XYZ file of C-alpha atoms in Angstrom:
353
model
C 0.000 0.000 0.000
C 1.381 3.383 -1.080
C 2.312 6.131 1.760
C -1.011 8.373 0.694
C -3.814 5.250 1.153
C -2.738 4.591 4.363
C -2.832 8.416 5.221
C -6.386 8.354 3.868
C -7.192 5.148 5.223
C -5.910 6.561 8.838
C -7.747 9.992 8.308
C -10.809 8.187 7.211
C -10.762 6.484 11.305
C -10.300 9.604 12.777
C -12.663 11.703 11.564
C -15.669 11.122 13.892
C -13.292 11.736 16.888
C -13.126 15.095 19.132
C -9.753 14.200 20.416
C -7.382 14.617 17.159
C -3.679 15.254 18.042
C -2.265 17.820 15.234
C 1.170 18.452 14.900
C 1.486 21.072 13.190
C 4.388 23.580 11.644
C 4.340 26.817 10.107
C 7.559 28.202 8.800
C 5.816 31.075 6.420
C 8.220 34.032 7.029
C 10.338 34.590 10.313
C 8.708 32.629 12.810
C 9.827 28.974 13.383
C 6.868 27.714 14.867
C 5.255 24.365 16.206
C 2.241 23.474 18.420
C 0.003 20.398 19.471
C -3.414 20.274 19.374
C -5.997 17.650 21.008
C -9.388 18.780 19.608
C -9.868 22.359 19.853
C -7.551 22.221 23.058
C -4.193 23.508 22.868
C -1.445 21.482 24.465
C 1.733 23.726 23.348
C 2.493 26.493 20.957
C 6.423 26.921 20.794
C 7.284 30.484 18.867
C 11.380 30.559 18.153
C 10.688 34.216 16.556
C 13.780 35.575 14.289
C 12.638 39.262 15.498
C 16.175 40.442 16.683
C 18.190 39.089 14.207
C 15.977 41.027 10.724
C 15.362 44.078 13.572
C 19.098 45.559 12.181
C 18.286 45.389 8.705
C 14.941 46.685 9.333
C 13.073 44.110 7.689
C 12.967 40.226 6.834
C 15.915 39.283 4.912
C 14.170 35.851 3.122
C 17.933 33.555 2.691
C 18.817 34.632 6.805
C 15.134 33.566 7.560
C 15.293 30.292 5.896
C 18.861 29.098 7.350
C 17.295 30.011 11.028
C 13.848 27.952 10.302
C 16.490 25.316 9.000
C 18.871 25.600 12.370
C 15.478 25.844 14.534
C 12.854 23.631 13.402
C 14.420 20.133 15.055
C 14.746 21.578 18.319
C 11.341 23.798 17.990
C 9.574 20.219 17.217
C 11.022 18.262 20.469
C 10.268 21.386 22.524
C 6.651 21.065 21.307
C 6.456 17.674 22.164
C 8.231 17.840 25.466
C 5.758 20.892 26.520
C 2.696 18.749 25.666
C 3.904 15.601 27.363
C 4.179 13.539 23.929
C 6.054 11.693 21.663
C 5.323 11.251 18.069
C 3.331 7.854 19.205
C 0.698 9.911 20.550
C 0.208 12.080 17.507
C -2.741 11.177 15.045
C -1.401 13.717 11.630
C 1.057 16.004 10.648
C -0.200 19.447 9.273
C 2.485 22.116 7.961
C 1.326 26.019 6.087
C 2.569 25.386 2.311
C 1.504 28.704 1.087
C 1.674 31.370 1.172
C 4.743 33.020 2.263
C 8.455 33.715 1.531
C 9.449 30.692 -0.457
C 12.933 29.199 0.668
C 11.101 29.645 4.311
C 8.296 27.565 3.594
C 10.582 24.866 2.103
C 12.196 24.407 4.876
C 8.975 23.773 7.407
C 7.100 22.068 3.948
C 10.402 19.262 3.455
C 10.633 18.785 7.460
C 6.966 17.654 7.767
C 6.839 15.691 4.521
C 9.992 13.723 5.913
C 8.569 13.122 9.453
C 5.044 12.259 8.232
C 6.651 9.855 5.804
C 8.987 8.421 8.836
C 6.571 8.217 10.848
C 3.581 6.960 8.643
C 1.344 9.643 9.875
C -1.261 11.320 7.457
C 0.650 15.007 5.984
C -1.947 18.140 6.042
C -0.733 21.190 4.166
C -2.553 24.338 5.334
C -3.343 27.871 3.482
C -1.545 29.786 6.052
C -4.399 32.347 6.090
C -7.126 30.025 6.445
C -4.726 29.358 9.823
C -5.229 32.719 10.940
C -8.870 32.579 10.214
C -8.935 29.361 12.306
C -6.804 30.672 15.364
C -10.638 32.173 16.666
C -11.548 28.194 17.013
C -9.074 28.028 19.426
C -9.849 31.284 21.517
C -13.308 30.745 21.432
C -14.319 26.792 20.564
C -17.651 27.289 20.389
C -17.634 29.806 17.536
C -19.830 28.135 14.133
C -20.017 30.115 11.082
C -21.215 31.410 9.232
C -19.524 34.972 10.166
C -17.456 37.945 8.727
C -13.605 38.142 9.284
C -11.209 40.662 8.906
C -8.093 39.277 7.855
C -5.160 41.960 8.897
C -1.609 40.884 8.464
C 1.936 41.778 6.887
C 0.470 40.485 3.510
C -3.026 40.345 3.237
C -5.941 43.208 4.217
C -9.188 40.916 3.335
C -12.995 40.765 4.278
C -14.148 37.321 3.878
C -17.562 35.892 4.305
C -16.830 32.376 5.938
C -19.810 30.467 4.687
C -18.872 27.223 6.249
C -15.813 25.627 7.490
C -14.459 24.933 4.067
C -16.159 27.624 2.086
C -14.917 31.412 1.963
C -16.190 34.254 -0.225
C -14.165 37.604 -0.687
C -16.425 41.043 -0.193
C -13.190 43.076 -0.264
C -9.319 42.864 -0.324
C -6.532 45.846 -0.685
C -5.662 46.490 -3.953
C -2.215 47.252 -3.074
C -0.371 47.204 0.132
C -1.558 45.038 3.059
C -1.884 47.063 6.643
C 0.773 45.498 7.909
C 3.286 46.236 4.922
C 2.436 49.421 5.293
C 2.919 49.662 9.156
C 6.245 48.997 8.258
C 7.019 51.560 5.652
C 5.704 54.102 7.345
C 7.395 52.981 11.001
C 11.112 52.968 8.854
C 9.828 56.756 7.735
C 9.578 57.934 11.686
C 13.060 55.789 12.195
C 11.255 52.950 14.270
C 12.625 49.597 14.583
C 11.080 46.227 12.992
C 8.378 45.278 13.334
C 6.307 48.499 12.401
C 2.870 47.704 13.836
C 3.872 47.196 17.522
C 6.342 50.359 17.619
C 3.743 52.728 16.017
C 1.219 51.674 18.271
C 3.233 53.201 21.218
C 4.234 55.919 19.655
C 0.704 57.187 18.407
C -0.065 56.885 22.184
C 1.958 60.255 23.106
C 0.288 61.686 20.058
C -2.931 63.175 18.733
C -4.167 62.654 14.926
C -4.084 66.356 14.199
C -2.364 65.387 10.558
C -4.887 65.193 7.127
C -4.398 62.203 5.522
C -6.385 61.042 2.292
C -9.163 58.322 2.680
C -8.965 56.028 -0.481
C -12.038 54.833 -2.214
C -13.502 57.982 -0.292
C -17.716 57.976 -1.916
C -17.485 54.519 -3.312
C -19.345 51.798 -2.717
C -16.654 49.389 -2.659
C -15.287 46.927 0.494
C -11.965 46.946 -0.877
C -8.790 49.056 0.920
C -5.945 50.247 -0.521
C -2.953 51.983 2.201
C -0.315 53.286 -0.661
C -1.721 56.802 -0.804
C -1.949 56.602 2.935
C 1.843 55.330 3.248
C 3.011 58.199 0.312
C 1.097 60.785 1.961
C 3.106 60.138 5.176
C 6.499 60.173 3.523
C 5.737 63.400 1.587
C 4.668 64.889 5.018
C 7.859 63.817 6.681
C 9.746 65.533 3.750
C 8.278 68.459 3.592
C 8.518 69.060 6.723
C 12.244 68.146 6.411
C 13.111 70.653 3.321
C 11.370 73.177 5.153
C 13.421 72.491 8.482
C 10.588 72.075 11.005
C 10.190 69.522 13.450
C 8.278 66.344 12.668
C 6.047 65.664 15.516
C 6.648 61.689 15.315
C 3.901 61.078 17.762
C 0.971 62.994 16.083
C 2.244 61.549 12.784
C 2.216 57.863 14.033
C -1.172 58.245 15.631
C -3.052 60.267 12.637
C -1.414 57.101 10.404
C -2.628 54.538 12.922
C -6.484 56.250 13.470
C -6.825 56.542 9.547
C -5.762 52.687 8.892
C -7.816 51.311 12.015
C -10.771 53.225 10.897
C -11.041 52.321 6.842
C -10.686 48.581 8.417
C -13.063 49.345 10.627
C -15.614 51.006 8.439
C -15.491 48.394 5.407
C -16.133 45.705 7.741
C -18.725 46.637 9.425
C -20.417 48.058 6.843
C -20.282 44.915 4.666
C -21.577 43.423 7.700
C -24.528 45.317 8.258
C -25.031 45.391 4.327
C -24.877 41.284 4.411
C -27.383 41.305 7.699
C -24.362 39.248 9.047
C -24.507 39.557 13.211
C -21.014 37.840 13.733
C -17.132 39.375 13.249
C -14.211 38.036 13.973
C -10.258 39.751 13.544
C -7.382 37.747 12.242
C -3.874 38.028 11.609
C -1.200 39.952 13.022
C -2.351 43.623 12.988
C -5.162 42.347 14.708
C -3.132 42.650 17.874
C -3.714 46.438 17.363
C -5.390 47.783 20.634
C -6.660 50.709 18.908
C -7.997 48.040 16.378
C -10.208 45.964 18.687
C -11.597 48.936 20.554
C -13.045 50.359 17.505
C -13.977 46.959 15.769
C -15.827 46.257 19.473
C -17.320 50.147 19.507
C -18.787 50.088 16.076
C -20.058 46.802 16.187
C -21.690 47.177 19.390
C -23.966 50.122 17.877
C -25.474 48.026 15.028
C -25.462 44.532 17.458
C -22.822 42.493 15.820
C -20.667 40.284 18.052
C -16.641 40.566 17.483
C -14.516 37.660 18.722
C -10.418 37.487 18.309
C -7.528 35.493 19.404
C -5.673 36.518 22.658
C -2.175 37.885 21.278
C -0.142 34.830 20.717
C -2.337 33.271 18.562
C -2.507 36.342 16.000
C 1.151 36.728 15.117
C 2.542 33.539 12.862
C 1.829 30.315 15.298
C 1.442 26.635 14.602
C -1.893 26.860 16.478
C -3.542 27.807 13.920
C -2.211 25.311 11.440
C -3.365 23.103 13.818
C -6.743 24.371 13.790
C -7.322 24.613 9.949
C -6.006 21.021 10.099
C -8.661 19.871 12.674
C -11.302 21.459 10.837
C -10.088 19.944 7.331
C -10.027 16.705 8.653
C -13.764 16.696 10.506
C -14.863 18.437 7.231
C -13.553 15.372 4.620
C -10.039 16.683 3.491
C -7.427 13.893 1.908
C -3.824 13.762 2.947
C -1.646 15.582 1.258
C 1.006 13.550 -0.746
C 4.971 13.532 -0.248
C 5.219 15.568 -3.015
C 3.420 18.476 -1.325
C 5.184 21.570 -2.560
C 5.280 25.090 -0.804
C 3.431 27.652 -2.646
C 4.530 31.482 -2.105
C 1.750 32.886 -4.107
C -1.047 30.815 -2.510
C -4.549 32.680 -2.214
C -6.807 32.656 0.725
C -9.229 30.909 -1.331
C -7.670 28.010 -2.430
């Protein structure tokens, strides 16, 4: 019998059980991560984060990224393991993000879980890493069904999607351009902040007032769709002119105009499409939904038209094998085959696919 019958053969068994152990891996950019799952409970979620070593170059450098996920993964696995109170014997799959992401760092986490599934003989699950981040909410908050709206925020993606069902997601709106996140960062290298952007704005803009204009794209349309490269240019052109004409940049009020004019246009377009869909559920994903300034308006707004807003606790919305383990749980209750040994990573992967 070839390596991907047996995987089905074994998923087929499991899938009327509530007690799955996931193993699961997500290598996407410059977090070497692993967790265990048993269910919807979560058993360990090891983070070895590459933060400080791209912080001097301002930025993820994809070749340093991929030799750290290659120098970390081993030891992140066994830490995973030893933190749950498991060996491999006690885990039922293997699920790893193949897409998308930087592509020499998704090898790496994509080869090490086809080679221990294959070892091991346990069924492989690759994951759309953004489905993960949609997924990370089962965790926080098991009893959550959709359908519901989500706000996917993150380094690369700004997206409202309609989750219809656990396997079936529509699109209402997506940026055209830069993500959020991308942008956090552009702009945080303008005001001579340190990687990453989101986190070091967000402090700043709290010893600041948004007393700076900045344009609102799509401004009178009636469109769900965001676009932050106007926003991000407008900020750059501010900080020069204000250069060539030798004033004083007040990096505060800056950082917090930036941060109220990008929290709101998320806001706005989601809860709009929600109360245009009659939709009475929202949840945030992704890593710039760790913004405080974020939740407070997602929770305000939403409050006034009586939508409910759920999101992860912190951990689980930066990169995490959590919620690879999630989106694994919920493939496998949902039908999904294995996914052969000649899974390959996928940079470009959409959320939809």
């Amino acid at each position: 019998m070839s390596y991907i019958e047996n995987a089905n053969l074994k998923l087929d068994a499991m899938r009327d059980r509530d007690d799955i152990v996931v193993l699961a891996i997500e290598s996407s950019c410059d977090e070497t991560a692993v967790a265990i799952t048993k269910g919807r409970q979560l058993l360990s979620n090891i983070i070895a984060s590459q933060i400080e070593i791209h912080k001097r170059y301002g930025g993820v450098v994809p070749e340093i990224a991929s030799r750290n996920h290659t120098l970390a993964i081993n030891n992140t696995v066994k830490e995973a393991l030893d933190k749950a109170g498991m060996t491999l014997d006690d885990v039922d799959c293997i699920a790893v993000t193949y897409g998308a992401g930087l592509l020499g760092a998704l090898i790496v986490g994509v080869s090490y879980a086809k080679a221990l599934a294959y070892a091991t003989g346990k069924p492989l699950i690759g994951v759309n890493h953004i489905k993960g981040h949609i997924a990370a909410n089962y965790l926080a908050k098991p009893d959550l069904e959709p359908p519901y709206l989500c706000l996917i925020a993150s380094g690369g993606h700004t997206t409202i999607a309609y989750v219809k069902s656990l396997t079936e997601i529509e699109i209402k709106g997506a940026t055209q351009d830069d993500a959020c996140g991308e942008a956090f960062d552009k702009v945080a290298r303008v005001l001579d902040l340190p990687y990453p952007g989101g986190p070091q704005i967000e402090k700043l803009a709290k010893e600041g007032k948004p007393t700076i204009d900045l344009p609102t794209p799509y401004k009178d349309k009636d469109t769900y769709d965001f676009s932050y490269s106007g926003i991000k240019t407008a900020v750059i052109n501010y900080a020069h002119k204000c250069q060539q004409k030798g004033e004083q940049l007040n990096r505060a009020d800056l950082a917090c105009s930036f941060q109220e004019k990008v929290t709101d246009i998320m806001v706005n377009n989601t809860i709009r499409c929600a109360v245009d869909m009659g939709v009475d559920t929202v949840v945030i994903a992704g890593g710039v939904g760790a913004n405080s300034v974020l939740r407070a308006k997602m929770q305000q707004r939403a409050q006034s038209h009586n939508i409910q807003v759920f999101y992860p606790p912190l951990v689980l919305c930066t990169d995490n094998g959590a919620m690879i383990a999630s989106q694994a749980y919920n493939m496998i209750k949902t039908g999904a085959k294995a996914s052969d040994i000649d899974l390959d990573a996928n940079a470009s992967l959409k959320v939809w696919e």
